[in-house]
Coordinates of C-alpha atoms in Angstrom, one line a residue:
L12 CA 13.7 -106.4 32.0
P13 CA 16.8 -107.8 33.9
G14 CA 15.1 -111.2 34.4
L15 CA 14.1 -111.5 30.8
Q16 CA 17.6 -110.5 29.7
D17 CA 19.0 -113.4 31.7
V18 CA 16.8 -115.9 29.8
L19 CA 17.4 -114.5 26.3
P20 CA 20.5 -115.3 24.4
E21 CA 23.2 -112.6 24.5
F22 CA 22.8 -111.6 20.9
L23 CA 19.1 -110.8 21.5
R24 CA 19.5 -108.8 24.7
G25 CA 20.3 -105.4 23.1
R26 CA 17.5 -105.7 20.6
F27 CA 15.1 -106.7 23.3
V28 CA 15.9 -103.6 25.4
E29 CA 15.5 -101.3 22.5
A30 CA 12.2 -102.8 21.5
A31 CA 10.9 -102.6 25.1
L32 CA 11.8 -98.9 25.4
S33 CA 10.3 -98.1 22.0
Y34 CA 7.1 -99.9 23.1
V35 CA 6.9 -98.0 26.3
A36 CA 8.1 -94.5 25.1
C37 CA 6.7 -94.6 21.6
N38 CA 3.6 -96.7 22.1
S39 CA 4.8 -99.1 19.4
E40 CA 4.5 -96.3 16.8
G41 CA 8.2 -95.8 16.3
E42 CA 11.7 -96.5 17.4
L43 CA 13.2 -94.6 20.4
L44 CA 16.4 -92.8 19.5
C45 CA 18.7 -90.9 22.0
R46 CA 21.4 -88.4 21.0
N47 CA 23.2 -85.8 23.2
N48 CA 20.9 -86.2 26.2
D49 CA 17.9 -85.9 24.0
C50 CA 15.5 -88.8 23.1
W51 CA 12.7 -88.9 20.5
C52 CA 10.8 -91.4 18.5
H53 CA 11.7 -92.3 14.9
C54 CA 8.1 -92.7 13.7
S55 CA 7.1 -95.6 11.5
P56 CA 5.4 -94.9 8.1
R57 CA 2.1 -95.8 9.6
F58 CA 2.4 -93.3 12.4
P59 CA 4.2 -90.2 11.1
Q60 CA 3.2 -88.0 14.1
C61 CA 4.2 -90.4 16.9
N62 CA 6.4 -87.7 18.5
C63 CA 3.4 -85.3 19.1
P64 CA 1.2 -86.4 22.1
F65 CA -2.0 -84.7 21.0
A66 CA -4.0 -85.9 23.9
D67 CA -1.6 -84.6 26.5
I68 CA -1.2 -81.3 24.6
K69 CA -5.0 -80.9 24.5
V70 CA -5.2 -81.4 28.2
M71 CA -2.5 -78.8 28.8
E72 CA -4.2 -76.3 26.5
E73 CA -7.5 -76.8 28.4
N74 CA -5.7 -76.2 31.7
L75 CA -4.1 -73.0 30.3
E76 CA -7.5 -71.8 29.2
K77 CA -8.9 -72.4 32.7
S78 CA -6.0 -70.4 34.1
N79 CA -6.7 -67.5 31.7
Q80 CA -10.4 -67.6 32.7
A81 CA -9.5 -67.6 36.4
W82 CA -7.2 -64.6 35.9
S83 CA -9.8 -62.7 33.9
S84 CA -12.4 -63.5 36.5
L85 CA -10.3 -62.1 39.3
N86 CA -9.7 -58.9 37.4
H87 CA -13.4 -58.7 36.5
E88 CA -14.4 -59.1 40.1
F89 CA -12.1 -56.2 41.0
M90 CA -13.7 -53.8 38.6
E91 CA -17.1 -55.4 37.8
S92 CA -19.0 -52.6 39.6
A93 CA -17.1 -50.0 37.6
G94 CA -18.4 -51.3 34.3
R95 CA -21.3 -48.9 34.5
S96 CA -21.1 -45.1 34.3
S97 CA -19.5 -43.5 37.3
R98 CA -22.2 -40.9 37.4
Q99 CA -24.9 -43.5 38.2
T100 CA -26.0 -44.1 41.8
H101 CA -25.1 -47.5 43.2
T102 CA -25.3 -49.2 46.6
L103 CA -22.1 -50.8 47.8
T104 CA -22.9 -54.3 48.7
S105 CA -19.6 -56.3 48.6
V106 CA -15.9 -56.1 48.9
D107 CA -15.8 -56.1 45.1
D108 CA -17.2 -52.6 45.1
E109 CA -14.0 -50.9 46.3
F110 CA -13.0 -49.9 42.7
K111 CA -16.4 -48.4 42.0
A112 CA -16.4 -46.6 45.3
F113 CA -12.9 -45.2 44.4
L114 CA -14.3 -43.9 41.1
K115 CA -17.3 -42.2 42.8
R116 CA -14.9 -40.4 45.2
L117 CA -12.9 -38.9 42.4
P118 CA -13.8 -35.2 41.8
T119 CA -15.6 -34.3 38.6
D120 CA -15.3 -30.5 38.8
R121 CA -11.8 -30.6 37.1
F122 CA -9.8 -32.7 34.8
L123 CA -7.8 -35.5 36.4
N124 CA -4.6 -36.7 34.8
V125 CA -3.0 -40.0 35.7
S126 CA -0.7 -38.4 38.2
I127 CA -3.6 -36.9 40.2
I128 CA -5.6 -40.1 40.0
A129 CA -2.5 -41.9 41.4
K130 CA -2.5 -39.6 44.4
F131 CA -6.2 -40.5 45.1
W132 CA -5.3 -44.2 44.6
S133 CA -2.5 -44.1 47.1
A134 CA -4.7 -42.3 49.7
D135 CA -7.5 -44.9 49.5
L136 CA -6.4 -47.5 52.1
V137 CA -9.4 -49.8 51.5
L138 CA -8.7 -50.0 47.8
Q139 CA -5.0 -50.6 48.5
K140 CA -5.9 -53.6 50.6
R141 CA -8.3 -55.0 48.0
Y142 CA -5.7 -54.4 45.2
T143 CA -3.1 -56.3 47.3
Q144 CA -5.4 -59.3 47.4
L145 CA -5.9 -59.1 43.6
E146 CA -2.1 -59.0 43.1
S147 CA -1.6 -62.1 45.3
S148 CA -4.4 -64.1 43.6
T149 CA -3.4 -63.2 40.0
S150 CA 0.2 -63.9 40.8
L151 CA -0.7 -67.5 41.8
V152 CA -2.7 -68.0 38.7
L153 CA 0.0 -66.5 36.5
G154 CA 2.6 -68.8 38.0
K155 CA 0.5 -71.8 37.4
A156 CA -0.1 -70.7 33.8
Q157 CA 3.6 -70.3 33.2
K158 CA 4.3 -73.8 34.4
I159 CA 1.6 -75.1 31.9
V160 CA 3.2 -73.1 29.1
R161 CA 6.7 -74.7 29.8
K162 CA 5.1 -78.2 29.7
L163 CA 3.4 -77.3 26.4
F164 CA 6.6 -76.2 24.9
T165 CA 8.3 -79.5 26.0
L166 CA 5.4 -81.7 24.6
S167 CA 5.1 -79.9 21.3
K168 CA 8.8 -79.7 20.6
R169 CA 8.6 -82.1 17.7
C170 CA 5.0 -81.5 16.6
P171 CA 4.5 -80.3 13.0
K172 CA 2.3 -77.5 14.3
Q173 CA 2.9 -75.5 17.5
P174 CA 0.0 -75.0 19.9
D175 CA -1.6 -71.5 20.2
I176 CA -0.5 -70.2 23.5
H177 CA -2.1 -67.2 25.2
L178 CA -0.5 -66.2 28.5
P179 CA -2.3 -63.7 30.8
R180 CA -0.7 -60.2 30.7
E181 CA 0.1 -58.6 34.0
R182 CA -1.8 -55.5 34.9
P183 CA 0.2 -53.0 37.0
V184 CA -1.2 -50.0 38.9
S185 CA -0.7 -47.9 35.7
F186 CA -3.2 -50.1 33.9
W187 CA -5.8 -49.5 36.6
L188 CA -5.1 -45.7 36.7
A189 CA -5.6 -45.5 32.9
K190 CA -8.7 -47.7 33.3
A191 CA -10.1 -45.3 35.9
Q192 CA -9.5 -42.3 33.6
S193 CA -11.2 -44.1 30.7
L194 CA -14.2 -44.9 32.9
L195 CA -14.4 -41.2 33.9
Y196 CA -14.3 -39.7 30.5
C197 CA -15.0 -42.5 27.9
N198 CA -18.0 -44.4 29.3
E199 CA -21.0 -42.7 27.7
H200 CA -24.0 -44.8 26.6
G201 CA -22.6 -47.9 28.4
V202 CA -19.8 -48.2 26.0
L203 CA -16.2 -48.1 27.3
G204 CA -13.5 -46.5 25.2
F205 CA -9.8 -45.6 25.8
F206 CA -8.8 -42.1 27.0
S207 CA -5.7 -40.6 25.5
E208 CA -4.2 -38.0 27.8
E209 CA -1.9 -36.6 25.1
V210 CA -4.8 -35.4 23.0
R211 CA -7.4 -35.3 25.8
S212 CA -9.9 -37.3 23.8
C213 CA -11.3 -40.9 23.6
V214 CA -10.7 -43.7 21.2
C215 CA -14.1 -45.4 20.9
P216 CA -15.0 -48.8 19.4
M217 CA -15.8 -48.7 15.7
E218 CA -19.4 -49.8 16.3
H219 CA -20.0 -47.2 19.1
P220 CA -18.1 -44.0 18.1
T221 CA -19.9 -41.8 20.7
C222 CA -18.4 -43.1 24.0
Q223 CA -16.7 -39.8 24.9
G224 CA -18.3 -38.0 27.8
V225 CA -17.7 -34.6 29.4
I226 CA -14.0 -33.8 29.8
P227 CA -13.6 -31.0 32.4
C228 CA -11.1 -28.1 32.1
I229 CA -7.6 -28.4 33.4
V230 CA -7.0 -26.8 36.8
G231 CA -3.3 -26.2 37.5
T232 CA -0.5 -23.6 37.9
S233 CA 0.6 -23.3 34.4
T234 CA -0.1 -20.2 32.4
S235 CA -2.8 -21.9 30.3
S236 CA -4.5 -23.7 33.2
C237 CA -7.6 -22.5 35.0
S238 CA -7.9 -21.8 38.7
S239 CA -11.4 -23.4 38.6
C240 CA -13.8 -24.7 36.0
A241 CA -17.1 -23.0 35.3
T242 CA -20.0 -24.3 37.4
D243 CA -22.5 -24.3 34.4
N244 CA -20.0 -25.9 32.0
V245 CA -17.0 -27.8 33.5
T246 CA -15.4 -28.0 30.0
R247 CA -14.6 -24.2 30.2
C248 CA -12.6 -22.1 32.6
G249 CA -14.6 -20.3 35.3
A250 CA -11.7 -18.3 36.8
C251 CA -8.0 -17.7 36.0
H252 CA -4.8 -17.2 38.0
H253 CA -3.3 -13.9 38.7
G254 CA -1.7 -12.6 35.5
N255 CA -4.2 -14.3 33.2
I256 CA -7.5 -13.3 31.7
L257 CA -10.6 -15.3 31.0
H258 CA -11.4 -15.3 27.2
L259 CA -14.0 -17.4 25.6
G260 CA -13.8 -20.1 28.3
S261 CA -10.0 -20.3 28.4
C262 CA -7.2 -18.6 30.2
R263 CA -4.6 -16.5 28.4
P264 CA -1.6 -14.6 29.8
S265 CA -2.5 -11.0 30.5
V266 CA 0.0 -8.8 28.7
A267 CA 0.6 -5.5 30.5
P268 CA -0.3 -2.5 28.4
S269 CA 2.6 -0.5 27.0
L270 CA 4.5 1.7 29.5
D271 CA 5.1 4.4 26.9
H272 CA 2.5 6.6 28.4
Y273 CA 4.1 6.5 31.8
L274 CA 7.8 5.8 31.1
N275 CA 9.5 5.3 27.8
L276 CA 12.4 2.9 28.2
D277 CA 12.7 1.6 24.7
V278 CA 15.2 4.2 23.5
D279 CA 18.6 2.6 22.7
I280 CA 21.7 3.6 20.9
P281 CA 24.2 1.0 19.5
D282 CA 27.6 1.0 21.4
V283 CA 29.6 1.7 18.2
E284 CA 27.5 4.8 17.6
V285 CA 27.8 6.0 21.2
K286 CA 31.6 5.6 21.1
Y287 CA 31.8 7.5 17.8
L288 CA 29.6 10.4 19.1
L289 CA 31.5 10.6 22.4
Q290 CA 34.8 10.8 20.6
R291 CA 33.5 13.8 18.7
L292 CA 31.8 15.1 21.9
D293 CA 28.7 15.4 19.8
S294 CA 26.1 17.8 21.3
R295 CA 23.2 15.6 20.1
I296 CA 23.8 13.2 22.9
E297 CA 24.8 15.8 25.5
V298 CA 22.5 16.1 28.5
H299 CA 22.8 19.7 29.6
A300 CA 23.3 19.8 33.4
I301 CA 24.0 22.5 36.0
Y302 CA 27.6 22.6 37.1
I303 CA 28.1 23.2 40.9
S304 CA 31.4 23.4 42.8
N305 CA 32.9 25.4 45.6
D306 CA 36.4 24.1 44.8
V307 CA 36.8 24.5 41.1
R308 CA 35.7 27.1 38.6
L309 CA 35.7 26.0 35.0
G310 CA 38.4 27.5 32.9
S311 CA 40.4 28.7 36.0
W312 CA 43.7 27.3 37.3
F313 CA 43.7 25.7 40.7
N314 CA 46.1 24.1 43.1
P315 CA 45.6 20.3 43.0
A316 CA 47.0 19.8 46.5
W317 CA 43.6 19.0 48.0
R318 CA 40.7 16.8 46.8
K319 CA 38.2 18.8 44.7
R320 CA 34.5 18.2 44.6
M321 CA 32.3 19.0 41.6
L322 CA 28.9 17.9 40.5
L323 CA 26.6 18.1 37.5
T324 CA 22.9 18.0 38.4
L325 CA 19.7 18.3 36.4
K326 CA 17.2 19.4 39.1
S327 CA 14.6 17.4 37.2
N328 CA 11.8 17.9 39.8
K329 CA 12.1 21.6 39.4
N330 CA 13.0 22.0 35.7
K331 CA 12.2 18.7 33.9
S332 CA 9.6 16.9 35.9
N333 CA 8.4 15.0 32.8
L334 CA 11.8 13.5 32.0
I335 CA 14.2 10.9 33.4
H336 CA 17.7 10.6 32.1
M337 CA 20.1 7.9 31.0
L338 CA 23.8 8.2 31.5
M339 CA 26.0 6.7 28.7
G340 CA 29.2 8.7 29.0
I341 CA 31.2 11.4 30.8
S342 CA 33.8 13.7 29.3
F343 CA 36.0 16.4 30.7
Q344 CA 38.9 18.5 29.4
I345 CA 41.7 19.0 31.9
C346 CA 45.0 20.8 31.6
S347 CA 48.1 20.8 33.8
T348 CA 51.1 23.2 33.7
K349 CA 54.1 22.2 31.6
N350 CA 56.4 19.6 33.2
S351 CA 53.9 18.9 36.1
T352 CA 54.6 15.6 37.8
L353 CA 50.9 15.2 38.8
E354 CA 48.1 13.5 37.0
P355 CA 44.4 13.7 37.9
V356 CA 42.5 10.7 39.4
P357 CA 38.8 11.2 39.2
A358 CA 36.3 9.2 41.3
I359 CA 32.7 9.2 40.0
Y360 CA 29.5 8.8 42.0
V361 CA 26.1 8.7 40.4
N362 CA 22.8 9.6 42.0
P363 CA 20.0 8.0 39.9
F364 CA 16.9 10.0 40.8
G365 CA 17.9 12.6 43.4
G366 CA 18.2 12.7 47.1
S367 CA 21.4 13.0 49.2
H368 CA 24.9 12.1 48.2
S369 CA 24.7 9.0 50.3
E370 CA 22.1 7.7 47.9
S371 CA 24.7 7.5 45.0
W372 CA 26.6 4.5 43.7
F373 CA 30.3 4.4 43.0
M374 CA 31.4 3.9 39.4
P375 CA 34.0 1.1 39.4
V376 CA 36.3 2.5 36.7
N377 CA 39.4 0.3 36.0
Q378 CA 37.7 -2.7 37.5
P379 CA 37.4 -6.0 35.5
E380 CA 34.8 -5.9 32.8
F381 CA 34.0 -2.2 33.4
S382 CA 34.8 0.7 31.1
N383 CA 38.0 2.7 31.5
W384 CA 38.9 6.3 30.8
E385 CA 40.2 7.1 27.4
R386 CA 42.6 10.0 27.2
T387 CA 43.3 12.0 24.1
R388 CA 46.1 14.5 24.0
L389 CA 45.3 18.0 22.8
D390 CA 48.0 20.0 21.1
T391 CA 46.2 23.3 20.8
V392 CA 47.7 24.8 24.0
A393 CA 51.5 25.3 23.9
T394 CA 51.9 26.4 27.6
A395 CA 50.0 23.4 29.1
Q396 CA 49.4 19.7 28.8
C397 CA 45.7 19.2 28.0
Y398 CA 43.7 16.0 27.6
N399 CA 40.2 15.0 26.9
W400 CA 39.1 12.3 29.4
T401 CA 36.2 10.3 28.1
L402 CA 34.4 7.4 29.8
S403 CA 31.9 5.4 27.6
L404 CA 29.4 3.2 29.5
G405 CA 27.6 1.9 26.4
S406 CA 24.5 -0.2 26.6
Q407 CA 26.0 -2.7 29.1
W408 CA 26.6 -0.2 31.9
K409 CA 24.2 2.6 31.1
S410 CA 22.1 3.7 34.0
F411 CA 19.8 6.4 35.3
F412 CA 21.2 9.6 36.6
E413 CA 20.1 12.8 38.2
T414 CA 23.3 14.0 39.6
V415 CA 26.9 13.1 38.9
H416 CA 29.5 13.7 41.6
I417 CA 33.1 14.0 40.6
Y418 CA 35.9 13.9 43.2
L419 CA 39.2 14.9 41.7
R420 CA 42.4 13.8 43.4
S421 CA 46.0 13.8 42.2
R422 CA 48.9 11.4 42.2
I423 CA 52.6 11.4 41.3
I424 CA 53.3 10.2 37.8
T425 CA 55.7 7.3 37.8
D426 CA 57.1 5.0 35.2
D427 CA 58.4 2.5 37.8
P428 CA 56.8 -0.9 37.0
T429 CA 57.5 -2.1 40.5
V430 CA 55.1 0.5 42.0
N431 CA 51.8 -1.4 42.2
E432 CA 50.0 1.1 44.4
T433 CA 49.1 4.7 43.8
L434 CA 50.2 7.0 46.5
F435 CA 47.9 10.0 47.1
Y436 CA 49.1 13.1 48.9
E437 CA 46.5 15.2 50.6
P438 CA 47.9 17.8 51.0
L439 CA 50.8 17.1 48.7
D440 CA 54.2 17.5 50.1
L441 CA 55.1 21.0 49.2
D442 CA 58.7 20.6 50.5
D443 CA 59.5 17.9 48.0
Q444 CA 61.8 19.8 45.6
T445 CA 62.0 16.8 43.2
S446 CA 58.4 17.2 42.3
N447 CA 56.9 20.0 40.1
L448 CA 53.4 20.0 41.5
G449 CA 52.1 22.7 39.1
Y450 CA 48.5 23.7 38.6
M451 CA 45.5 22.2 36.9
K452 CA 42.5 23.6 35.0
I453 CA 39.2 22.0 33.9
N454 CA 37.9 23.6 30.8
T455 CA 34.8 21.5 30.2
L456 CA 32.8 18.9 32.1
K457 CA 29.9 17.2 30.3
V458 CA 27.6 14.2 30.7
F459 CA 26.2 12.3 27.7
G460 CA 23.1 10.2 27.3
Y461 CA 19.5 10.9 26.5
S462 CA 16.3 11.9 28.2
M463 CA 13.1 9.8 28.3
H464 CA 9.4 10.6 28.8
F465 CA 8.2 10.3 32.3
D466 CA 4.7 10.9 33.7
P467 CA 4.8 11.0 37.5
E468 CA 1.1 11.8 37.9
G469 CA 0.2 8.9 35.7
I470 CA 2.3 6.5 37.7
K471 CA 0.7 7.8 40.9
D472 CA -2.7 7.0 39.4
L473 CA -1.5 3.5 38.7
I474 CA -0.4 3.1 42.3
L475 CA -3.8 4.4 43.5
Q476 CA -5.5 1.6 41.6
L477 CA -3.7 -1.0 43.7
D478 CA -6.0 0.0 46.6
Y479 CA -9.0 1.6 44.8
P480 CA -9.4 -0.2 41.4
Y481 CA -12.1 0.7 39.0
T482 CA -12.6 -3.1 38.3
Q483 CA -10.7 -6.3 39.1
G484 CA -9.2 -6.1 35.6
T485 CA -7.9 -2.6 36.0
Q486 CA -6.3 -3.6 39.3
D487 CA -4.5 -6.6 37.7
A488 CA -3.4 -4.4 34.8
A489 CA -2.0 -1.8 37.2
F490 CA -0.1 -4.5 39.1
Q491 CA 1.3 -5.9 35.9
M492 CA 2.4 -2.5 34.6
L493 CA 4.1 -1.6 37.9
L494 CA 5.8 -5.0 38.0
E495 CA 7.1 -4.5 34.5
M496 CA 8.2 -1.0 35.3
R497 CA 10.0 -2.2 38.4
D498 CA 11.8 -5.0 36.6
R499 CA 12.9 -2.9 33.7
I500 CA 14.2 -0.1 35.9
N501 CA 16.0 -2.5 38.2
R502 CA 17.5 -4.3 35.2
L503 CA 19.5 -1.2 34.6
S504 CA 21.1 -1.4 38.1
P505 CA 24.8 -0.5 38.0
P506 CA 27.6 -3.1 38.4
A507 CA 27.7 -4.2 42.0
P508 CA 28.0 -7.5 44.0
Q509 CA 24.3 -7.1 44.7
P510 CA 21.9 -5.4 42.3
L511 CA 20.4 -2.1 43.5
D512 CA 16.8 -1.3 44.1
L513 CA 16.5 1.7 41.7
F514 CA 12.7 1.4 41.5
S515 CA 12.4 2.4 45.2
C516 CA 14.6 5.5 44.5
L517 CA 12.3 6.5 41.6
L518 CA 9.2 6.3 43.9
R519 CA 11.0 8.0 46.7
H520 CA 12.5 11.0 44.9
R521 CA 10.7 11.5 41.6
L522 CA 7.2 10.6 42.9
K523 CA 7.9 12.1 46.4
L524 CA 6.4 9.2 48.2
S525 CA 7.2 8.5 51.8
A526 CA 9.4 5.6 52.9
G527 CA 6.3 3.8 54.3
E528 CA 4.4 4.2 51.1
V529 CA 7.4 2.8 49.1
A530 CA 7.6 -0.2 51.4
R531 CA 3.9 -0.9 51.1
I532 CA 4.0 -0.7 47.3
K533 CA 7.1 -3.1 47.2
D534 CA 5.3 -5.6 49.4
S535 CA 2.1 -5.5 47.3
L536 CA 4.1 -6.1 44.1
Q537 CA 6.0 -9.0 45.7
M538 CA 2.8 -10.6 46.9
F539 CA 1.1 -10.2 43.5
N540 CA 4.1 -11.6 41.7
S541 CA 4.3 -14.6 44.0
K542 CA 0.7 -15.5 43.0
L543 CA 1.6 -15.5 39.3
P544 CA 1.9 -19.0 37.7
N545 CA 5.5 -20.2 37.5
A546 CA 6.6 -17.2 39.5
S547 CA 10.4 -17.3 40.0
P548 CA 12.0 -16.1 43.3
E549 CA 12.7 -12.4 43.3
P550 CA 16.4 -11.4 43.6
E551 CA 17.6 -9.8 46.8
L552 CA 18.2 -6.1 46.0
A553 CA 20.5 -3.7 48.0
Q554 CA 18.7 -0.6 49.2
L555 CA 20.3 2.5 47.8
C556 CA 17.6 5.1 48.9
S557 CA 16.3 5.5 52.4

């Protein structure tokens, strides 16, 4: 063009360049226009579609179709041997049989979800190598197809109709896992469907609605899962986990029979009602106990200079072997001589089921969140100061009791707010003339609560079934009943930094079992509980009874 421009007159040079570019770029079918770094042809009336290179677009579409076919061929080669039923017998003859071999190695005696299939997939090194080759090959094909698509978009920019573009869709591992699952369960009669794990059924083609095959039972650790499928029909459970029962081919949680025959723990009284009855010292909730003390006689004055020990006991093994008892409150009426400078300070220890005093727990009165004594002044006695002291435990702190130990100490009454500690005097300073020590008298001492049915021989029979069951079902039922009994009893453990093992105390003192037998029963229950589905760790319990 520069040589021709030199020959032409100056006024024709611009027209010549435009005509030449239009001839080359627009094939003489239009005039080339350029605006804002973008050029196109202004088509003449004879060639209205001069901006659309149909021939080039057709070539690009054919190349894209070839890329799609190559991509499909690679994926088909990877799974071509899996197109038939996985239950058929095949001979592995090529490297393209890895996927089929993987399917044949998958277990068919239980249902496989995608997560389980993924574990088998990860463990198959041969399949992993073959899949890596597939990823590499399809990545190259996909990259080439994407370049073709970009060219197609450029060529068809000003076409009246855009080309129909189909780009291969990537197939991650999750696609092949779902494909394997569908081949396992939705490949009957040579027709492949799609398996939906959410509803555990197949979506089959309209023309072949019977693609669903045998779907085995679910083997797992949940309460509804089987421990194994039935050998004669894998769609049904063959065995269940501990704590479940087999019913019509499925596993259901085994609910322990009611404990009412052995131990009735369902009695409960609302806190408001308990408080009202305690304020009235209502005899309907009084548990009649035997008062024992070498230091204090009820209704008699005594010198409070030394600590006094009293106890209320039920002697249940001798008198009430078919009952256990719940403590919900304590009340005592105490008097002191006029103008006495002493006030009583009781300390309470509770023995739940018998045994020695060392097997009692201390009641943390005045501690945060625990009940405190309520004192009510009585004006019926003119020569003494008498009070009713009442402690209400309510449903929150109620607990078992067999014996209540009361230790009575005394302290000097003071109104000095700077005194933060209570000074006890044992013996009290008798030479202190500023103090009127006086005398004290306890008129009544009562415990309140209720008694519950208890069958020690029946519980012993349950324990025997742990070692000598009538059937497997009765053994599991005995374990479950004892577990529930243990948990419900220990749930009533008193307030302490570490919960107490009250169930062992019950076995030790109310059933009269040896320490070795108690330890063996505890270990057996822990082992059975650990095998239950979704078993939670058992709390560490403090041992109260030896």
